[in-house]
CSV table of C-alpha atoms in Angstrom, one decimal:
chain,number,residue,atom,x,y,z
M,117,MET,CA,-92.0,-106.6,150.6
M,118,ASN,CA,-93.6,-109.6,152.4
M,119,THR,CA,-95.6,-110.2,155.5
M,120,LYS,CA,-92.5,-111.1,157.6
M,121,GLN,CA,-90.9,-107.8,156.8
M,122,MET,CA,-94.1,-106.0,157.6
M,123,MET,CA,-94.4,-107.8,160.9
M,124,ILE,CA,-90.7,-107.0,161.8
M,125,PHE,CA,-91.1,-103.4,160.8
M,126,LYS,CA,-94.4,-103.0,162.8
M,127,ASN,CA,-92.9,-104.4,166.0
M,128,PHE,CA,-89.7,-102.4,165.5
M,129,VAL,CA,-91.7,-99.2,165.3
M,130,GLU,CA,-93.6,-100.1,168.5
M,131,LEU,CA,-90.7,-101.6,170.5
M,132,GLN,CA,-87.9,-99.3,169.3
M,133,ASN,CA,-85.4,-102.0,169.9
M,134,GLU,CA,-84.1,-104.8,167.5
M,135,ASN,CA,-83.4,-107.2,170.4
M,136,ALA,CA,-86.9,-106.8,171.8
M,137,VAL,CA,-88.4,-107.5,168.3
M,138,ALA,CA,-86.2,-110.6,168.0
M,139,GLU,CA,-87.3,-111.9,171.4
M,140,LYS,CA,-91.0,-111.2,170.7
M,141,LEU,CA,-91.0,-112.9,167.3
M,142,GLY,CA,-88.7,-115.8,168.2
M,143,ILE,CA,-86.0,-114.9,165.7
M,144,THR,CA,-82.4,-113.7,166.0
M,145,GLN,CA,-81.3,-110.0,166.2
M,146,PRO,CA,-79.2,-110.3,163.0
M,147,THR,CA,-82.3,-111.5,161.2
M,148,VAL,CA,-84.2,-108.4,162.4
M,149,THR,CA,-81.4,-106.1,161.2
M,150,PHE,CA,-81.2,-108.0,157.9
M,151,HIS,CA,-84.9,-107.6,157.1
M,152,LEU,CA,-85.0,-103.9,158.1
M,153,LYS,CA,-82.0,-103.1,156.0
M,154,ASN,CA,-83.5,-105.0,153.0
M,155,LEU,CA,-86.8,-103.3,153.4
M,156,ASN,CA,-85.2,-99.8,153.2
M,157,ASN,CA,-83.1,-100.9,150.2
M,158,GLU,CA,-86.1,-102.6,148.4
M,159,LEU,CA,-88.3,-99.5,148.8
M,160,GLY,CA,-85.5,-97.1,147.9
M,161,ILE,CA,-86.5,-94.5,150.5
M,162,PRO,CA,-85.6,-94.0,154.2
M,163,LEU,CA,-88.3,-95.2,156.5
M,164,TYR,CA,-86.9,-94.0,159.8
M,165,PHE,CA,-83.9,-92.1,161.4
M,166,LYS,CA,-82.3,-92.5,164.8
M,167,LYS,CA,-82.7,-89.6,167.3
M,168,GLY,CA,-80.9,-90.4,170.5
M,169,LYS,CA,-82.0,-93.8,171.7
M,170,CYS,CA,-85.3,-93.6,169.7
M,171,PHE,CA,-86.2,-94.1,166.1
M,172,ASN,CA,-88.4,-91.5,164.4
M,173,LEU,CA,-90.4,-92.4,161.3
M,174,THR,CA,-90.2,-90.5,158.1
M,175,ASP,CA,-93.5,-89.8,156.2
M,176,ALA,CA,-92.9,-92.9,154.1
M,177,GLY,CA,-92.2,-95.0,157.3
M,178,ASP,CA,-95.4,-93.7,158.9
M,179,LEU,CA,-97.4,-94.7,155.8
M,180,LEU,CA,-95.8,-98.1,155.8
M,181,TYR,CA,-96.5,-98.6,159.5
M,182,ARG,CA,-100.2,-97.7,159.3
M,183,ASN,CA,-100.8,-99.8,156.2
M,184,SER,CA,-98.9,-102.7,157.6
M,185,ASN,CA,-101.1,-102.7,160.6
M,186,LYS,CA,-104.2,-102.8,158.4
M,187,MET,CA,-102.8,-105.5,156.2
M,188,LEU,CA,-101.7,-107.7,159.1
M,189,ASN,CA,-105.0,-107.2,160.8
M,190,LEU,CA,-106.8,-108.3,157.6
M,191,ILE,CA,-104.6,-111.4,157.4
M,192,ASP,CA,-105.4,-112.2,161.0
M,193,GLU,CA,-109.1,-111.6,160.3
M,194,THR,CA,-109.0,-114.0,157.3
M,195,THR,CA,-107.1,-116.6,159.3
M,196,ASN,CA,-109.6,-116.5,162.1
M,197,MET,CA,-112.5,-116.9,159.7
M,198,ILE,CA,-110.9,-119.9,158.0
M,199,GLU,CA,-110.3,-121.4,161.5
M,200,GLU,CA,-114.0,-120.8,162.3
M,201,PHE,CA,-115.0,-122.5,159.1
M,202,LYS,CA,-112.9,-125.5,160.2
M,203,GLN,CA,-113.9,-125.6,163.9
M,204,SER,CA,-117.4,-123.9,163.8
M,205,LYS,CA,-117.6,-123.5,167.6
M,206,ARG,CA,-114.3,-121.9,168.6
M,207,GLY,CA,-112.7,-118.5,168.0
M,208,THR,CA,-112.4,-114.9,169.4
M,209,LEU,CA,-114.9,-112.2,169.0
M,210,ARG,CA,-113.4,-108.7,169.0
M,211,VAL,CA,-116.0,-106.2,170.3
M,212,GLY,CA,-115.6,-102.4,170.6
M,213,ALA,CA,-118.0,-100.3,172.7
M,214,SER,CA,-118.4,-96.7,173.7
M,215,HIS,CA,-119.3,-95.8,177.2
M,216,ALA,CA,-123.1,-95.5,176.9
M,217,PRO,CA,-123.8,-99.1,175.9
M,218,ILE,CA,-121.3,-100.5,178.3
M,219,TYR,CA,-123.5,-99.1,181.1
M,220,SER,CA,-126.7,-100.4,179.6
M,221,ILE,CA,-127.2,-103.1,177.0
M,222,LEU,CA,-123.8,-104.7,176.8
M,223,PRO,CA,-123.2,-106.3,180.3
M,224,SER,CA,-126.3,-108.6,180.0
M,225,THR,CA,-125.5,-109.3,176.3
M,226,LEU,CA,-121.9,-110.3,177.1
M,227,LYS,CA,-122.9,-112.5,180.1
M,228,LYS,CA,-125.5,-114.3,178.0
M,229,TYR,CA,-123.1,-114.7,175.1
M,230,MET,CA,-120.4,-116.2,177.3
M,231,HIS,CA,-122.9,-118.5,178.8
M,232,ASP,CA,-124.3,-119.7,175.5
M,233,TYR,CA,-121.0,-120.0,173.7
M,234,PRO,CA,-118.4,-121.0,176.4
M,235,ASN,CA,-115.7,-121.8,173.8
M,236,ILE,CA,-115.8,-118.3,172.2
M,237,ASP,CA,-113.4,-115.8,173.7
M,238,ILE,CA,-114.3,-112.2,173.8
M,239,ASN,CA,-111.8,-109.3,173.4
M,240,LEU,CA,-113.6,-106.1,174.6
M,241,ILE,CA,-112.3,-102.6,174.0
M,242,VAL,CA,-114.1,-99.6,175.6
M,243,ASP,CA,-113.3,-96.2,174.3
M,244,THR,CA,-115.0,-93.1,172.8
M,245,ALA,CA,-117.2,-93.7,169.7
M,246,PRO,CA,-114.7,-92.0,167.2
M,247,ILE,CA,-111.9,-94.3,168.4
M,248,ILE,CA,-114.1,-97.4,168.1
M,249,LEU,CA,-115.1,-96.4,164.6
M,250,ASN,CA,-111.4,-96.0,163.6
M,251,LYS,CA,-110.6,-99.4,165.1
M,252,ILE,CA,-113.5,-101.0,163.0
M,253,LYS,CA,-112.2,-99.3,159.9
M,254,ASP,CA,-108.7,-100.5,160.6
M,255,ARG,CA,-110.0,-104.1,161.2
M,256,GLU,CA,-108.8,-104.1,164.8
M,257,ILE,CA,-112.2,-105.2,166.0
M,258,ASP,CA,-115.1,-107.1,164.4
M,259,ILE,CA,-118.1,-105.2,165.6
M,260,GLY,CA,-118.8,-102.0,167.6
M,261,VAL,CA,-121.7,-101.1,169.8
M,262,ILE,CA,-121.6,-97.3,170.2
M,263,SER,CA,-123.7,-94.2,170.9
M,264,GLU,CA,-124.0,-92.1,167.7
M,265,LYS,CA,-126.0,-89.3,166.3
M,266,GLY,CA,-125.3,-90.0,162.6
M,267,PHE,CA,-122.2,-90.2,160.5
M,268,ASN,CA,-121.4,-90.7,156.8
M,269,GLU,CA,-118.9,-93.6,156.4
M,270,LYS,CA,-119.6,-95.6,153.2
M,271,GLU,CA,-117.3,-98.4,154.4
M,272,LEU,CA,-119.4,-98.9,157.6
M,273,LYS,CA,-122.8,-100.3,158.1
M,274,VAL,CA,-125.0,-99.0,161.0
M,275,LYS,CA,-128.0,-100.8,162.6
M,276,ARG,CA,-129.7,-98.6,165.2
M,277,LEU,CA,-130.9,-100.5,168.3
M,278,GLN,CA,-132.7,-97.8,170.3
M,279,GLU,CA,-132.9,-94.1,170.9
M,280,ASN,CA,-130.6,-92.8,173.6
M,281,PRO,CA,-131.5,-89.2,174.5
M,282,LEU,CA,-129.3,-86.9,176.6
M,283,VAL,CA,-131.0,-86.1,180.0
M,284,ILE,CA,-130.2,-83.8,182.9
M,285,ALA,CA,-128.8,-86.2,185.5
M,286,MET,CA,-129.2,-85.5,189.2
M,287,ASP,CA,-129.4,-87.1,192.6
M,288,LYS,CA,-133.0,-88.3,193.3
M,289,ARG,CA,-133.2,-85.8,196.3
M,290,HIS,CA,-131.9,-82.9,194.2
M,291,PRO,CA,-134.1,-79.7,194.4
M,292,LEU,CA,-135.0,-80.1,190.7
M,293,ALA,CA,-136.0,-83.8,191.1
M,294,SER,CA,-139.6,-83.0,191.9
M,295,LYS,CA,-140.1,-80.7,188.9
M,296,THR,CA,-142.0,-82.1,186.0
M,297,ASP,CA,-140.7,-79.6,183.5
M,298,ILE,CA,-137.1,-78.2,183.7
M,299,SER,CA,-136.2,-75.1,181.9
M,300,LEU,CA,-132.8,-73.5,181.0
M,301,GLU,CA,-133.5,-71.0,183.7
M,302,ASP,CA,-133.7,-73.7,186.3
M,303,LEU,CA,-130.2,-74.9,185.4
M,304,ASN,CA,-128.5,-71.5,186.0
M,305,ALA,CA,-128.5,-72.0,189.7
M,306,TYR,CA,-126.5,-75.2,189.7
M,307,ARG,CA,-123.0,-76.3,188.7
M,308,PHE,CA,-122.3,-79.0,186.1
M,309,ILE,CA,-120.0,-81.9,185.7
M,310,ILE,CA,-119.8,-83.0,182.1
M,311,HIS,CA,-117.9,-85.3,179.8
M,312,SER,CA,-114.5,-84.1,178.6
M,313,SER,CA,-114.6,-86.0,175.3
M,314,GLY,CA,-116.5,-88.4,173.1
M,315,SER,CA,-119.8,-88.2,171.2
M,316,THR,CA,-121.7,-87.0,174.3
M,317,ARG,CA,-119.4,-84.1,174.7
M,318,GLU,CA,-119.8,-83.3,171.0
M,319,SER,CA,-123.6,-83.2,171.4
M,320,ILE,CA,-123.3,-81.0,174.4
M,321,ASP,CA,-120.9,-78.5,172.7
M,322,ASP,CA,-123.1,-78.3,169.5
M,323,TRP,CA,-126.2,-77.7,171.6
M,324,ARG,CA,-124.5,-75.0,173.7
M,325,LYS,CA,-123.0,-73.3,170.6
M,326,ASN,CA,-126.2,-73.4,168.5
M,327,ASN,CA,-128.4,-72.1,171.4
M,328,PHE,CA,-126.0,-69.7,173.0
M,329,ILE,CA,-126.1,-71.6,176.3
M,330,ASP,CA,-123.6,-71.0,179.0
M,331,LEU,CA,-123.5,-73.8,181.5
M,332,ASN,CA,-121.7,-73.3,184.9
M,333,VAL,CA,-119.2,-76.2,184.3
M,334,HIS,CA,-117.2,-76.9,187.5
M,335,MET,CA,-115.6,-80.2,186.4
M,336,GLU,CA,-114.9,-82.3,183.3
M,337,SER,CA,-114.2,-86.0,183.3
M,338,ASN,CA,-113.7,-88.8,180.7
M,339,SER,CA,-115.3,-91.3,183.1
M,340,ILE,CA,-119.0,-91.6,183.4
M,341,SER,CA,-118.6,-93.5,186.6
M,342,SER,CA,-116.8,-90.6,188.3
M,343,ILE,CA,-119.5,-88.2,187.0
M,344,LEU,CA,-122.3,-90.2,188.4
M,345,THR,CA,-120.5,-90.9,191.7
M,346,ILE,CA,-119.8,-87.2,192.3
M,347,ILE,CA,-123.4,-86.0,191.5
M,348,LYS,CA,-124.8,-88.6,193.9
M,349,ASP,CA,-125.7,-87.0,197.3
M,350,SER,CA,-125.0,-83.5,195.9
M,351,ASN,CA,-126.6,-80.6,194.0
M,352,TYR,CA,-124.4,-81.0,191.0
M,353,LEU,CA,-126.0,-81.7,187.6
M,354,SER,CA,-124.7,-83.4,184.5
M,355,LEU,CA,-125.8,-84.1,180.9
M,356,VAL,CA,-125.6,-87.8,180.2
M,357,SER,CA,-127.1,-90.5,177.9
M,358,GLN,CA,-130.2,-91.9,179.5
M,359,SER,CA,-128.9,-95.4,179.0
M,360,THR,CA,-126.0,-94.8,181.5
M,361,LEU,CA,-128.4,-94.4,184.4
M,362,PHE,CA,-129.8,-98.0,184.0
M,363,HIS,CA,-127.7,-99.4,186.9
M,364,HIS,CA,-127.8,-96.2,189.1
M,365,PRO,CA,-131.2,-96.1,191.0
M,366,ASN,CA,-130.1,-93.1,193.1
M,367,ILE,CA,-129.5,-91.0,190.0
M,368,ILE,CA,-132.5,-89.8,187.9
M,369,GLY,CA,-132.7,-88.3,184.4
M,370,LYS,CA,-134.9,-85.4,183.5
M,371,SER,CA,-135.8,-84.3,180.0
M,372,LEU,CA,-135.0,-80.7,179.1
M,373,LYS,CA,-137.2,-78.7,176.8
M,374,GLU,CA,-135.2,-77.8,173.7
M,375,GLY,CA,-132.3,-79.9,175.0
M,376,PRO,CA,-129.6,-81.6,173.0
M,377,PRO,CA,-130.8,-83.8,170.1
M,378,SER,CA,-131.0,-87.5,170.8
M,379,SER,CA,-128.3,-90.0,169.9
M,380,TYR,CA,-128.8,-93.7,169.3
M,381,ILE,CA,-127.2,-96.9,170.5
M,382,SER,CA,-126.1,-98.7,167.3
M,383,ILE,CA,-124.3,-101.7,166.0
M,384,VAL,CA,-121.5,-100.8,163.6
M,385,TYR,CA,-119.3,-103.0,161.4
M,386,ARG,CA,-117.4,-102.9,158.1
M,387,ALA,CA,-119.6,-103.3,155.1
M,388,ASP,CA,-117.0,-105.7,153.5
M,389,HIS,CA,-116.6,-107.7,156.7
M,390,HIS,CA,-117.9,-111.3,156.4
M,391,LEU,CA,-120.5,-111.7,159.2
M,392,THR,CA,-119.3,-115.0,160.7
M,393,SER,CA,-121.5,-117.1,162.9
M,394,LEU,CA,-119.7,-115.6,165.9
M,395,ILE,CA,-120.8,-112.1,164.9
M,396,GLN,CA,-124.3,-113.0,163.8
M,397,ASN,CA,-125.0,-114.8,167.1
M,398,PHE,CA,-123.8,-111.7,169.0
M,399,MET,CA,-126.0,-109.4,167.0
M,400,THR,CA,-129.0,-111.6,167.4
M,401,LEU,CA,-128.4,-111.7,171.1
M,402,ILE,CA,-128.2,-107.9,171.3
M,403,TYR,CA,-131.5,-107.5,169.5
M,404,SER,CA,-133.2,-110.0,171.8
M,405,LEU,CA,-132.0,-108.3,175.0
M,406,LYS,CA,-132.1,-104.6,174.0
M,407,ASN,CA,-135.5,-104.0,175.6
M,408,GLU,CA,-134.2,-105.0,179.0
M,409,SER,CA,-132.0,-101.9,179.1
M,410,ILE,CA,-134.7,-99.4,178.4
């Protein structure tokens, strides 16, 4: 099995069509068929079977697809690093971010980085923290900036930038906005809009479960923008990371006694990933700008 076979198989799984694979890779359709047939024969086990117009993977095929992705990503990563050694000032930085830092520290960091390094392209992926961590482990991105509350992944390194507590978010004219101390009893009179997934939702669920708390949840959303937009000019409440309120002057955050434990905004990368100058410069910039988002 060689890299050409892995590339053809990967694209065949994703495109489900030999002609489409041939067009994408700039080869002929018989060449695609030849390599797929040889791959099955060489490994001595079926990798997929046809069901209607689609091809379904066997367990062996699924394993080959996942590992091919990892190996091809590693080859690309190595090639990019070699190119950087040759050129020094050009390349692509692949950054992953969860939603909390994208609303706080990252915009100013990205603007400054693009200004200081105009020949470096940035590929930014925004998703939940667990998905970003998986993409780092699979070498799909170089570095992640996420909200986390602790995890044990030996293959990853974590550098915490700042504490990022969960707060009760509300419109600045909300009836509770003038209260210095907010209790659980105060919350019972209002409806909540909360995250539907991600590390923030995990923190909320753990807190509710461990403290037998029943919030009056009226809506769930995977978009922090929609949550903050809806609670503006309303009596709705939410539980959000403090950092997400940085660019929302009409929304305030109130601490809650015995509220959910704090999370942290952190830099994450593979322990075995060579920290190129592209990555090191980005990390240095985050550290220098982090206090501006507090």
